[in-house]
Amino acid sequence: MNTMWRNFRGRTVLSKAGRAFREEVQNIVVDKNIPKFGDSKLKITMILRPRDKRKTDIDNRIKAVLDALEHAGVFDDDFQVDHLEMIRGEPLKGGLLHVVIEEISNPHQTEGEHP
């Protein structure tokens, strides 16, 4: 997130790194044929596999990923995300963020609970 935005003439704008990240997400969405969820309520699970064992704040990734997925047209607005989970996995050389998006019918129902 620290490299996503820059101040330019008193305005906050998407940085060159931020634009490159959005473009990379867009390419992944197209290449992997990621479905479009429109305005459905969503559950998103992110599994971060850091590139090494250094300390890293996993919450810093969330906003950038949601904004990039919205910009790529995967969903209409990140307001639709009613369930969000971020998991730190084992380090992996080069790093990886695995994102699972699921449509949910009743956003207030928890797993194991029946209507």
Short mmCIF file of the N, C-alpha and C atoms (twelve columns), coordinates in Angstrom:
data_MODEL
# 
_entry.id   MODEL 
# 
loop_
_atom_site.group_PDB 
_atom_site.id 
_atom_site.type_symbol 
_atom_site.label_atom_id 
_atom_site.label_alt_id 
_atom_site.label_comp_id 
_atom_site.label_asym_id 
_atom_site.label_seq_id 
_atom_site.Cartn_x 
_atom_site.Cartn_y 
_atom_site.Cartn_z 
_atom_site.pdbx_PDB_model_num 
ATOM 1   N N  . MET A 1   0.825   -1.205  0.000   1 
ATOM 2   C CA . MET A 1   0.000   0.000   0.000   1 
ATOM 3   C C  . MET A 1   0.861   1.257   0.000   1 
ATOM 4   N N  . ASN A 2   2.019   1.189   0.597   1 
ATOM 5   C CA . ASN A 2   2.860   2.385   0.690   1 
ATOM 6   C C  . ASN A 2   3.312   2.895   -0.670  1 
ATOM 7   N N  . THR A 3   3.304   2.046   -1.679  1 
ATOM 8   C CA . THR A 3   3.744   2.479   -3.008  1 
ATOM 9   C C  . THR A 3   2.569   2.678   -3.972  1 
ATOM 10  N N  . MET A 4   1.352   2.462   -3.523  1 
ATOM 11  C CA . MET A 4   0.186   2.533   -4.404  1 
ATOM 12  C C  . MET A 4   -0.234  3.971   -4.725  1 
ATOM 13  N N  . TRP A 5   -0.064  4.880   -3.779  1 
ATOM 14  C CA . TRP A 5   -0.590  6.229   -3.937  1 
ATOM 15  C C  . TRP A 5   0.511   7.257   -3.757  1 
ATOM 16  N N  . ARG A 6   0.390   8.367   -4.462  1 
ATOM 17  C CA . ARG A 6   1.335   9.478   -4.375  1 
ATOM 18  C C  . ARG A 6   0.541   10.778  -4.327  1 
ATOM 19  N N  . ASN A 7   1.143   11.786  -3.693  1 
ATOM 20  C CA . ASN A 7   0.554   13.119  -3.707  1 
ATOM 21  C C  . ASN A 7   1.129   13.876  -4.896  1 
ATOM 22  N N  . PHE A 8   0.238   14.493  -5.671  1 
ATOM 23  C CA . PHE A 8   0.644   15.251  -6.846  1 
ATOM 24  C C  . PHE A 8   -0.176  16.527  -6.882  1 
ATOM 25  N N  . ARG A 9   0.509   17.649  -6.707  1 
ATOM 26  C CA . ARG A 9   -0.158  18.955  -6.721  1 
ATOM 27  C C  . ARG A 9   -1.362  18.998  -5.782  1 
ATOM 28  N N  . GLY A 10  -1.166  18.466  -4.583  1 
ATOM 29  C CA . GLY A 10  -2.208  18.522  -3.564  1 
ATOM 30  C C  . GLY A 10  -3.284  17.456  -3.686  1 
ATOM 31  N N  . ARG A 11  -3.149  16.574  -4.664  1 
ATOM 32  C CA . ARG A 11  -4.131  15.495  -4.848  1 
ATOM 33  C C  . ARG A 11  -3.450  14.165  -4.618  1 
ATOM 34  N N  . THR A 12  -4.214  13.189  -4.159  1 
ATOM 35  C CA . THR A 12  -3.700  11.832  -4.029  1 
ATOM 36  C C  . THR A 12  -4.048  11.084  -5.303  1 
ATOM 37  N N  . VAL A 13  -3.020  10.538  -5.969  1 
ATOM 38  C CA . VAL A 13  -3.202  9.853   -7.247  1 
ATOM 39  C C  . VAL A 13  -2.559  8.477   -7.189  1 
ATOM 40  N N  . LEU A 14  -3.028  7.596   -8.043  1 
ATOM 41  C CA . LEU A 14  -2.464  6.258   -8.155  1 
ATOM 42  C C  . LEU A 14  -1.048  6.361   -8.728  1 
ATOM 43  N N  . SER A 15  -0.092  5.745   -8.058  1 
ATOM 44  C CA . SER A 15  1.307   5.818   -8.484  1 
ATOM 45  C C  . SER A 15  1.552   4.922   -9.700  1 
ATOM 46  N N  . LYS A 16  2.750   5.034   -10.253 1 
ATOM 47  C CA . LYS A 16  3.146   4.173   -11.363 1 
ATOM 48  C C  . LYS A 16  3.098   2.710   -10.920 1 
ATOM 49  N N  . ALA A 17  3.583   2.420   -9.705  1 
ATOM 50  C CA . ALA A 17  3.539   1.044   -9.171  1 
ATOM 51  C C  . ALA A 17  2.093   0.593   -8.984  1 
ATOM 52  N N  . GLY A 18  1.235   1.505   -8.550  1 
ATOM 53  C CA . GLY A 18  -0.180  1.187   -8.382  1 
ATOM 54  C C  . GLY A 18  -0.853  0.869   -9.705  1 
ATOM 55  N N  . ARG A 19  -0.541  1.637   -10.729 1 
ATOM 56  C CA . ARG A 19  -1.102  1.372   -12.062 1 
ATOM 57  C C  . ARG A 19  -0.600  0.039   -12.598 1 
ATOM 58  N N  . ALA A 20  0.675   -0.262  -12.364 1 
ATOM 59  C CA . ALA A 20  1.236   -1.547  -12.810 1 
ATOM 60  C C  . ALA A 20  0.562   -2.716  -12.080 1 
ATOM 61  N N  . PHE A 21  0.298   -2.547  -10.782 1 
ATOM 62  C CA . PHE A 21  -0.379  -3.591  -10.014 1 
ATOM 63  C C  . PHE A 21  -1.790  -3.827  -10.552 1 
ATOM 64  N N  . ARG A 22  -2.532  -2.751  -10.781 1 
ATOM 65  C CA . ARG A 22  -3.886  -2.885  -11.343 1 
ATOM 66  C C  . ARG A 22  -3.860  -3.599  -12.692 1 
ATOM 67  N N  . GLU A 23  -2.889  -3.246  -13.520 1 
ATOM 68  C CA . GLU A 23  -2.775  -3.872  -14.842 1 
ATOM 69  C C  . GLU A 23  -2.465  -5.369  -14.700 1 
ATOM 70  N N  . GLU A 24  -1.592  -5.710  -13.772 1 
ATOM 71  C CA . GLU A 24  -1.254  -7.120  -13.547 1 
ATOM 72  C C  . GLU A 24  -2.482  -7.907  -13.075 1 
ATOM 73  N N  . VAL A 25  -3.261  -7.316  -12.167 1 
ATOM 74  C CA . VAL A 25  -4.489  -7.978  -11.698 1 
ATOM 75  C C  . VAL A 25  -5.461  -8.138  -12.864 1 
ATOM 76  N N  . GLN A 26  -5.617  -7.105  -13.681 1 
ATOM 77  C CA . GLN A 26  -6.491  -7.174  -14.854 1 
ATOM 78  C C  . GLN A 26  -6.060  -8.317  -15.773 1 
ATOM 79  N N  . ASN A 27  -4.762  -8.452  -15.998 1 
ATOM 80  C CA . ASN A 27  -4.246  -9.530  -16.851 1 
ATOM 81  C C  . ASN A 27  -4.542  -10.902 -16.260 1 
ATOM 82  N N  . ILE A 28  -4.397  -11.044 -14.951 1 
ATOM 83  C CA . ILE A 28  -4.700  -12.318 -14.285 1 
ATOM 84  C C  . ILE A 28  -6.184  -12.639 -14.426 1 
ATOM 85  N N  . VAL A 29  -7.036  -11.639 -14.225 1 
ATOM 86  C CA . VAL A 29  -8.492  -11.832 -14.346 1 
ATOM 87  C C  . VAL A 29  -8.839  -12.338 -15.744 1 
ATOM 88  N N  . VAL A 30  -8.231  -11.760 -16.772 1 
ATOM 89  C CA . VAL A 30  -8.500  -12.172 -18.151 1 
ATOM 90  C C  . VAL A 30  -7.904  -13.552 -18.433 1 
ATOM 91  N N  . ASP A 31  -6.627  -13.734 -18.081 1 
ATOM 92  C CA . ASP A 31  -5.941  -14.999 -18.365 1 
ATOM 93  C C  . ASP A 31  -6.585  -16.191 -17.671 1 
ATOM 94  N N  . LYS A 32  -7.039  -15.986 -16.436 1 
ATOM 95  C CA . LYS A 32  -7.627  -17.078 -15.649 1 
ATOM 96  C C  . LYS A 32  -9.140  -17.169 -15.828 1 
ATOM 97  N N  . ASN A 33  -9.692  -16.283 -16.670 1 
ATOM 98  C CA . ASN A 33  -11.132 -16.265 -16.931 1 
ATOM 99  C C  . ASN A 33  -11.939 -16.193 -15.620 1 
ATOM 100 N N  . ILE A 34  -11.541 -15.255 -14.766 1 
ATOM 101 C CA . ILE A 34  -12.203 -15.068 -13.475 1 
ATOM 102 C C  . ILE A 34  -13.635 -14.587 -13.737 1 
ATOM 103 N N  . PRO A 35  -14.620 -15.222 -13.079 1 
ATOM 104 C CA . PRO A 35  -16.009 -14.817 -13.321 1 
ATOM 105 C C  . PRO A 35  -16.297 -13.418 -12.782 1 
ATOM 106 N N  . LYS A 36  -17.325 -12.809 -13.321 1 
ATOM 107 C CA . LYS A 36  -17.792 -11.497 -12.868 1 
ATOM 108 C C  . LYS A 36  -18.954 -11.730 -11.906 1 
ATOM 109 N N  . PHE A 37  -18.911 -11.076 -10.754 1 
ATOM 110 C CA . PHE A 37  -19.924 -11.283 -9.723  1 
ATOM 111 C C  . PHE A 37  -20.957 -10.167 -9.676  1 
ATOM 112 N N  . GLY A 38  -20.795 -9.138  -10.518 1 
ATOM 113 C CA . GLY A 38  -21.774 -8.054  -10.555 1 
ATOM 114 C C  . GLY A 38  -21.957 -7.430  -9.195  1 
ATOM 115 N N  . ASP A 39  -23.230 -7.361  -8.730  1 
ATOM 116 C CA . ASP A 39  -23.518 -6.727  -7.441  1 
ATOM 117 C C  . ASP A 39  -23.830 -7.739  -6.334  1 
ATOM 118 N N  . SER A 40  -23.460 -9.008  -6.518  1 
ATOM 119 C CA . SER A 40  -23.706 -10.046 -5.513  1 
ATOM 120 C C  . SER A 40  -22.915 -9.777  -4.241  1 
ATOM 121 N N  . LYS A 41  -23.455 -10.235 -3.120  1 
ATOM 122 C CA . LYS A 41  -22.735 -10.190 -1.847  1 
ATOM 123 C C  . LYS A 41  -21.642 -11.252 -1.893  1 
ATOM 124 N N  . LEU A 42  -20.471 -10.934 -1.315  1 
ATOM 125 C CA . LEU A 42  -19.314 -11.791 -1.494  1 
ATOM 126 C C  . LEU A 42  -18.600 -12.143 -0.193  1 
ATOM 127 N N  . LYS A 43  -17.980 -13.312 -0.232  1 
ATOM 128 C CA . LYS A 43  -17.026 -13.743 0.791   1 
ATOM 129 C C  . LYS A 43  -15.685 -13.847 0.079   1 
ATOM 130 N N  . ILE A 44  -14.679 -13.169 0.611   1 
ATOM 131 C CA . ILE A 44  -13.350 -13.209 0.005   1 
ATOM 132 C C  . ILE A 44  -12.347 -13.706 1.042   1 
ATOM 133 N N  . THR A 45  -11.581 -14.694 0.632   1 
ATOM 134 C CA . THR A 45  -10.507 -15.228 1.455   1 
ATOM 135 C C  . THR A 45  -9.198  -14.983 0.728   1 
ATOM 136 N N  . MET A 46  -8.246  -14.393 1.424   1 
ATOM 137 C CA . MET A 46  -6.922  -14.143 0.856   1 
ATOM 138 C C  . MET A 46  -5.898  -14.916 1.684   1 
ATOM 139 N N  . ILE A 47  -5.021  -15.618 0.995   1 
ATOM 140 C CA . ILE A 47  -3.944  -16.340 1.659   1 
ATOM 141 C C  . ILE A 47  -2.630  -15.741 1.163   1 
ATOM 142 N N  . LEU A 48  -1.943  -15.062 2.060   1 
ATOM 143 C CA . LEU A 48  -0.675  -14.425 1.727   1 
ATOM 144 C C  . LEU A 48  0.469   -15.370 2.042   1 
ATOM 145 N N  . ARG A 49  1.290   -15.642 1.045   1 
ATOM 146 C CA . ARG A 49  2.526   -16.416 1.236   1 
ATOM 147 C C  . ARG A 49  3.665   -15.426 1.020   1 
ATOM 148 N N  . PRO A 50  4.184   -14.847 2.114   1 
ATOM 149 C CA . PRO A 50  5.229   -13.830 1.983   1 
ATOM 150 C C  . PRO A 50  6.473   -14.370 1.277   1 
ATOM 151 N N  . ARG A 51  7.236   -13.464 0.671   1 
ATOM 152 C CA . ARG A 51  8.416   -13.891 -0.087  1 
ATOM 153 C C  . ARG A 51  9.572   -14.324 0.811   1 
ATOM 154 N N  . ASP A 52  9.511   -13.953 2.108   1 
ATOM 155 C CA . ASP A 52  10.542  -14.379 3.042   1 
ATOM 156 C C  . ASP A 52  9.977   -14.316 4.459   1 
ATOM 157 N N  . LYS A 53  10.819  -14.530 5.450   1 
ATOM 158 C CA . LYS A 53  10.363  -14.617 6.841   1 
ATOM 159 C C  . LYS A 53  10.360  -13.270 7.568   1 
ATOM 160 N N  . ARG A 54  10.624  -12.184 6.859   1 
ATOM 161 C CA . ARG A 54  10.589  -10.871 7.510   1 
ATOM 162 C C  . ARG A 54  9.183   -10.554 7.996   1 
ATOM 163 N N  . LYS A 55  9.103   -9.718  9.025   1 
ATOM 164 C CA . LYS A 55  7.805   -9.283  9.532   1 
ATOM 165 C C  . LYS A 55  7.081   -8.503  8.444   1 
ATOM 166 N N  . THR A 56  5.803   -8.781  8.277   1 
ATOM 167 C CA . THR A 56  4.997   -8.048  7.292   1 
ATOM 168 C C  . THR A 56  3.579   -7.920  7.816   1 
ATOM 169 N N  . ASP A 57  2.988   -6.754  7.635   1 
ATOM 170 C CA . ASP A 57  1.599   -6.529  8.042   1 
ATOM 171 C C  . ASP A 57  0.681   -7.046  6.944   1 
ATOM 172 N N  . ILE A 58  -0.057  -8.103  7.234   1 
ATOM 173 C CA . ILE A 58  -0.894  -8.697  6.191   1 
ATOM 174 C C  . ILE A 58  -2.082  -7.817  5.831   1 
ATOM 175 N N  . ASP A 59  -2.519  -6.963  6.760   1 
ATOM 176 C CA . ASP A 59  -3.682  -6.124  6.467   1 
ATOM 177 C C  . ASP A 59  -3.385  -5.051  5.422   1 
ATOM 178 N N  . ASN A 60  -2.125  -4.735  5.192   1 
ATOM 179 C CA . ASN A 60  -1.773  -3.723  4.188   1 
ATOM 180 C C  . ASN A 60  -2.129  -4.157  2.772   1 
ATOM 181 N N  . ARG A 61  -2.306  -5.431  2.536   1 
ATOM 182 C CA . ARG A 61  -2.580  -5.934  1.187   1 
ATOM 183 C C  . ARG A 61  -4.054  -5.818  0.799   1 
ATOM 184 N N  . ILE A 62  -4.922  -5.840  1.772   1 
ATOM 185 C CA . ILE A 62  -6.359  -6.004  1.524   1 
ATOM 186 C C  . ILE A 62  -6.935  -4.922  0.608   1 
ATOM 187 N N  . LYS A 63  -6.767  -3.665  0.953   1 
ATOM 188 C CA . LYS A 63  -7.401  -2.577  0.200   1 
ATOM 189 C C  . LYS A 63  -6.917  -2.534  -1.251  1 
ATOM 190 N N  . ALA A 64  -5.616  -2.704  -1.452  1 
ATOM 191 C CA . ALA A 64  -5.076  -2.659  -2.815  1 
ATOM 192 C C  . ALA A 64  -5.656  -3.769  -3.673  1 
ATOM 193 N N  . VAL A 65  -5.785  -4.961  -3.100  1 
ATOM 194 C CA . VAL A 65  -6.315  -6.104  -3.853  1 
ATOM 195 C C  . VAL A 65  -7.794  -5.891  -4.169  1 
ATOM 196 N N  . LEU A 66  -8.577  -5.473  -3.176  1 
ATOM 197 C CA . LEU A 66  -10.008 -5.240  -3.422  1 
ATOM 198 C C  . LEU A 66  -10.218 -4.157  -4.480  1 
ATOM 199 N N  . ASP A 67  -9.465  -3.072  -4.391  1 
ATOM 200 C CA . ASP A 67  -9.599  -1.995  -5.381  1 
ATOM 201 C C  . ASP A 67  -9.220  -2.481  -6.774  1 
ATOM 202 N N  . ALA A 68  -8.162  -3.280  -6.879  1 
ATOM 203 C CA . ALA A 68  -7.728  -3.782  -8.188  1 
ATOM 204 C C  . ALA A 68  -8.759  -4.755  -8.770  1 
ATOM 205 N N  . LEU A 69  -9.335  -5.598  -7.935  1 
ATOM 206 C CA . LEU A 69  -10.365 -6.533  -8.417  1 
ATOM 207 C C  . LEU A 69  -11.609 -5.780  -8.873  1 
ATOM 208 N N  . GLU A 70  -11.987 -4.745  -8.128  1 
ATOM 209 C CA . GLU A 70  -13.128 -3.911  -8.535  1 
ATOM 210 C C  . GLU A 70  -12.814 -3.226  -9.865  1 
ATOM 211 N N  . HIS A 71  -11.631 -2.651  -9.987  1 
ATOM 212 C CA . HIS A 71  -11.231 -1.971  -11.221 1 
ATOM 213 C C  . HIS A 71  -11.222 -2.938  -12.408 1 
ATOM 214 N N  . ALA A 72  -10.889 -4.206  -12.152 1 
ATOM 215 C CA . ALA A 72  -10.857 -5.226  -13.210 1 
ATOM 216 C C  . ALA A 72  -12.249 -5.751  -13.542 1 
ATOM 217 N N  . GLY A 73  -13.279 -5.290  -12.818 1 
ATOM 218 C CA . GLY A 73  -14.651 -5.676  -13.123 1 
ATOM 219 C C  . GLY A 73  -15.107 -6.988  -12.517 1 
ATOM 220 N N  . VAL A 74  -14.344 -7.519  -11.554 1 
ATOM 221 C CA . VAL A 74  -14.738 -8.785  -10.927 1 
ATOM 222 C C  . VAL A 74  -16.009 -8.596  -10.107 1 
ATOM 223 N N  . PHE A 75  -16.149 -7.441  -9.479  1 
ATOM 224 C CA . PHE A 75  -17.382 -7.072  -8.780  1 
ATOM 225 C C  . PHE A 75  -17.574 -5.570  -8.941  1 
ATOM 226 N N  . ASP A 76  -18.791 -5.115  -8.656  1 
ATOM 227 C CA . ASP A 76  -19.121 -3.711  -8.897  1 
ATOM 228 C C  . ASP A 76  -18.503 -2.761  -7.881  1 
ATOM 229 N N  . ASP A 77  -18.481 -3.171  -6.601  1 
ATOM 230 C CA . ASP A 77  -18.033 -2.279  -5.536  1 
ATOM 231 C C  . ASP A 77  -17.556 -3.120  -4.364  1 
ATOM 232 N N  . ASP A 78  -16.442 -2.745  -3.747  1 
ATOM 233 C CA . ASP A 78  -15.953 -3.554  -2.630  1 
ATOM 234 C C  . ASP A 78  -16.874 -3.487  -1.408  1 
ATOM 235 N N  . PHE A 79  -17.884 -2.633  -1.460  1 
ATOM 236 C CA . PHE A 79  -18.916 -2.612  -0.420  1 
ATOM 237 C C  . PHE A 79  -19.665 -3.955  -0.356  1 
ATOM 238 N N  . GLN A 80  -19.648 -4.699  -1.447  1 
ATOM 239 C CA . GLN A 80  -20.354 -5.987  -1.532  1 
ATOM 240 C C  . GLN A 80  -19.711 -7.072  -0.669  1 
ATOM 241 N N  . VAL A 81  -18.495 -6.854  -0.222  1 
ATOM 242 C CA . VAL A 81  -17.780 -7.866  0.556   1 
ATOM 243 C C  . VAL A 81  -18.299 -7.846  1.985   1 
ATOM 244 N N  . ASP A 82  -19.045 -8.887  2.340   1 
ATOM 245 C CA . ASP A 82  -19.624 -8.994  3.685   1 
ATOM 246 C C  . ASP A 82  -18.817 -9.919  4.587   1 
ATOM 247 N N  . HIS A 83  -17.952 -10.709 4.002   1 
ATOM 248 C CA . HIS A 83  -17.108 -11.619 4.783   1 
ATOM 249 C C  . HIS A 83  -15.719 -11.553 4.173   1 
ATOM 250 N N  . LEU A 84  -14.733 -11.186 4.993   1 
ATOM 251 C CA . LEU A 84  -13.368 -11.038 4.508   1 
ATOM 252 C C  . LEU A 84  -12.425 -11.748 5.465   1 
ATOM 253 N N  . GLU A 85  -11.583 -12.593 4.908   1 
ATOM 254 C CA . GLU A 85  -10.638 -13.347 5.722   1 
ATOM 255 C C  . GLU A 85  -9.248  -13.229 5.098   1 
ATOM 256 N N  . MET A 86  -8.252  -12.937 5.933   1 
ATOM 257 C CA . MET A 86  -6.864  -12.844 5.488   1 
ATOM 258 C C  . MET A 86  -6.046  -13.820 6.320   1 
ATOM 259 N N  . ILE A 87  -5.334  -14.706 5.636   1 
ATOM 260 C CA . ILE A 87  -4.555  -15.750 6.291   1 
ATOM 261 C C  . ILE A 87  -3.098  -15.612 5.875   1 
ATOM 262 N N  . ARG A 88  -2.196  -15.721 6.856   1 
ATOM 263 C CA . ARG A 88  -0.770  -15.720 6.542   1 
ATOM 264 C C  . ARG A 88  -0.340  -17.179 6.368   1 
ATOM 265 N N  . GLY A 89  0.156   -17.497 5.201   1 
ATOM 266 C CA . GLY A 89  0.665   -18.830 4.929   1 
ATOM 267 C C  . GLY A 89  2.170   -18.879 5.110   1 
ATOM 268 N N  . GLU A 90  2.735   -19.993 4.759   1 
ATOM 269 C CA . GLU A 90  4.183   -20.173 4.837   1 
ATOM 270 C C  . GLU A 90  4.874   -19.336 3.761   1 
ATOM 271 N N  . PRO A 91  6.064   -18.827 4.057   1 
ATOM 272 C CA . PRO A 91  6.813   -18.078 3.036   1 
ATOM 273 C C  . PRO A 91  7.050   -18.920 1.784   1 
ATOM 274 N N  . LEU A 92  7.075   -18.235 0.656   1 
ATOM 275 C CA . LEU A 92  7.303   -18.867 -0.641  1 
ATOM 276 C C  . LEU A 92  8.222   -17.949 -1.432  1 
ATOM 277 N N  . LYS A 93  9.285   -18.481 -1.982  1 
ATOM 278 C CA . LYS A 93  10.214  -17.655 -2.750  1 
ATOM 279 C C  . LYS A 93  9.449   -16.886 -3.827  1 
ATOM 280 N N  . GLY A 94  9.601   -15.579 -3.837  1 
ATOM 281 C CA . GLY A 94  8.889   -14.729 -4.787  1 
ATOM 282 C C  . GLY A 94  7.557   -14.236 -4.252  1 
ATOM 283 N N  . GLY A 95  6.998   -14.920 -3.233  1 
ATOM 284 C CA . GLY A 95  5.724   -14.528 -2.636  1 
ATOM 285 C C  . GLY A 95  4.531   -14.883 -3.509  1 
ATOM 286 N N  . LEU A 96  3.354   -14.885 -2.899  1 
ATOM 287 C CA . LEU A 96  2.119   -15.217 -3.607  1 
ATOM 288 C C  . LEU A 96  0.929   -14.750 -2.783  1 
ATOM 289 N N  . LEU A 97  -0.097  -14.273 -3.444  1 
ATOM 290 C CA . LEU A 97  -1.364  -13.989 -2.783  1 
ATOM 291 C C  . LEU A 97  -2.436  -14.768 -3.523  1 
ATOM 292 N N  . HIS A 98  -3.049  -15.712 -2.830  1 
ATOM 293 C CA . HIS A 98  -4.117  -16.533 -3.411  1 
ATOM 294 C C  . HIS A 98  -5.441  -15.936 -2.940  1 
ATOM 295 N N  . VAL A 99  -6.339  -15.645 -3.874  1 
ATOM 296 C CA . VAL A 99  -7.621  -15.012 -3.557  1 
ATOM 297 C C  . VAL A 99  -8.753  -15.933 -3.982  1 
ATOM 298 N N  . VAL A 100 -9.661  -16.208 -3.045  1 
ATOM 299 C CA . VAL A 100 -10.848 -17.019 -3.325  1 
ATOM 300 C C  . VAL A 100 -12.064 -16.121 -3.122  1 
ATOM 301 N N  . ILE A 101 -12.912 -16.050 -4.152  1 
ATOM 302 C CA . ILE A 101 -14.119 -15.217 -4.095  1 
ATOM 303 C C  . ILE A 101 -15.327 -16.124 -4.220  1 
ATOM 304 N N  . GLU A 102 -16.246 -15.987 -3.270  1 
ATOM 305 C CA . GLU A 102 -17.463 -16.790 -3.281  1 
ATOM 306 C C  . GLU A 102 -18.682 -15.876 -3.150  1 
ATOM 307 N N  . GLU A 103 -19.709 -16.210 -3.897  1 
ATOM 308 C CA . GLU A 103 -20.981 -15.505 -3.777  1 
ATOM 309 C C  . GLU A 103 -21.699 -16.066 -2.561  1 
ATOM 310 N N  . ILE A 104 -22.288 -15.197 -1.745  1 
ATOM 311 C CA . ILE A 104 -23.038 -15.660 -0.576  1 
ATOM 312 C C  . ILE A 104 -24.479 -15.188 -0.689  1 
ATOM 313 N N  . SER A 105 -25.387 -16.075 -0.286  1 
ATOM 314 C CA . SER A 105 -26.808 -15.747 -0.421  1 
ATOM 315 C C  . SER A 105 -27.338 -15.003 0.802   1 
ATOM 316 N N  . ASN A 106 -26.843 -15.340 1.992   1 
ATOM 317 C CA . ASN A 106 -27.285 -14.672 3.205   1 
ATOM 318 C C  . ASN A 106 -26.045 -14.183 3.942   1 
ATOM 319 N N  . PRO A 107 -25.679 -12.917 3.769   1 
ATOM 320 C CA . PRO A 107 -24.436 -12.419 4.338   1 
ATOM 321 C C  . PRO A 107 -24.393 -12.410 5.859   1 
ATOM 322 N N  . HIS A 108 -25.540 -12.543 6.513   1 
ATOM 323 C CA . HIS A 108 -25.575 -12.491 7.975   1 
ATOM 324 C C  . HIS A 108 -25.564 -13.879 8.590   1 
ATOM 325 N N  . GLN A 109 -25.575 -14.899 7.760   1 
ATOM 326 C CA . GLN A 109 -25.563 -16.277 8.241   1 
ATOM 327 C C  . GLN A 109 -24.107 -16.746 8.312   1 
ATOM 328 N N  . THR A 110 -23.717 -17.326 9.446   1 
ATOM 329 C CA . THR A 110 -22.360 -17.837 9.592   1 
ATOM 330 C C  . THR A 110 -22.353 -19.319 9.277   1 
ATOM 331 N N  . GLU A 111 -21.152 -19.848 9.025   1 
ATOM 332 C CA . GLU A 111 -21.041 -21.255 8.709   1 
ATOM 333 C C  . GLU A 111 -21.604 -22.093 9.849   1 
ATOM 334 N N  . GLY A 112 -22.322 -23.135 9.521   1 
ATOM 335 C CA . GLY A 112 -22.899 -24.036 10.506  1 
ATOM 336 C C  . GLY A 112 -24.230 -23.561 11.046  1 
ATOM 337 N N  . GLU A 113 -24.595 -22.312 10.782  1 
ATOM 338 C CA . GLU A 113 -25.867 -21.762 11.252  1 
ATOM 339 C C  . GLU A 113 -26.920 -22.006 10.180  1 
ATOM 340 N N  . HIS A 114 -28.106 -22.371 10.590  1 
ATOM 341 C CA . HIS A 114 -29.189 -22.628 9.646   1 
ATOM 342 C C  . HIS A 114 -30.279 -21.578 9.825   1 
ATOM 343 N N  . PRO A 115 -30.885 -21.169 8.721   1 
ATOM 344 C CA . PRO A 115 -31.934 -20.121 8.805   1 
ATOM 345 C C  . PRO A 115 -33.130 -20.568 9.601   1 
# 
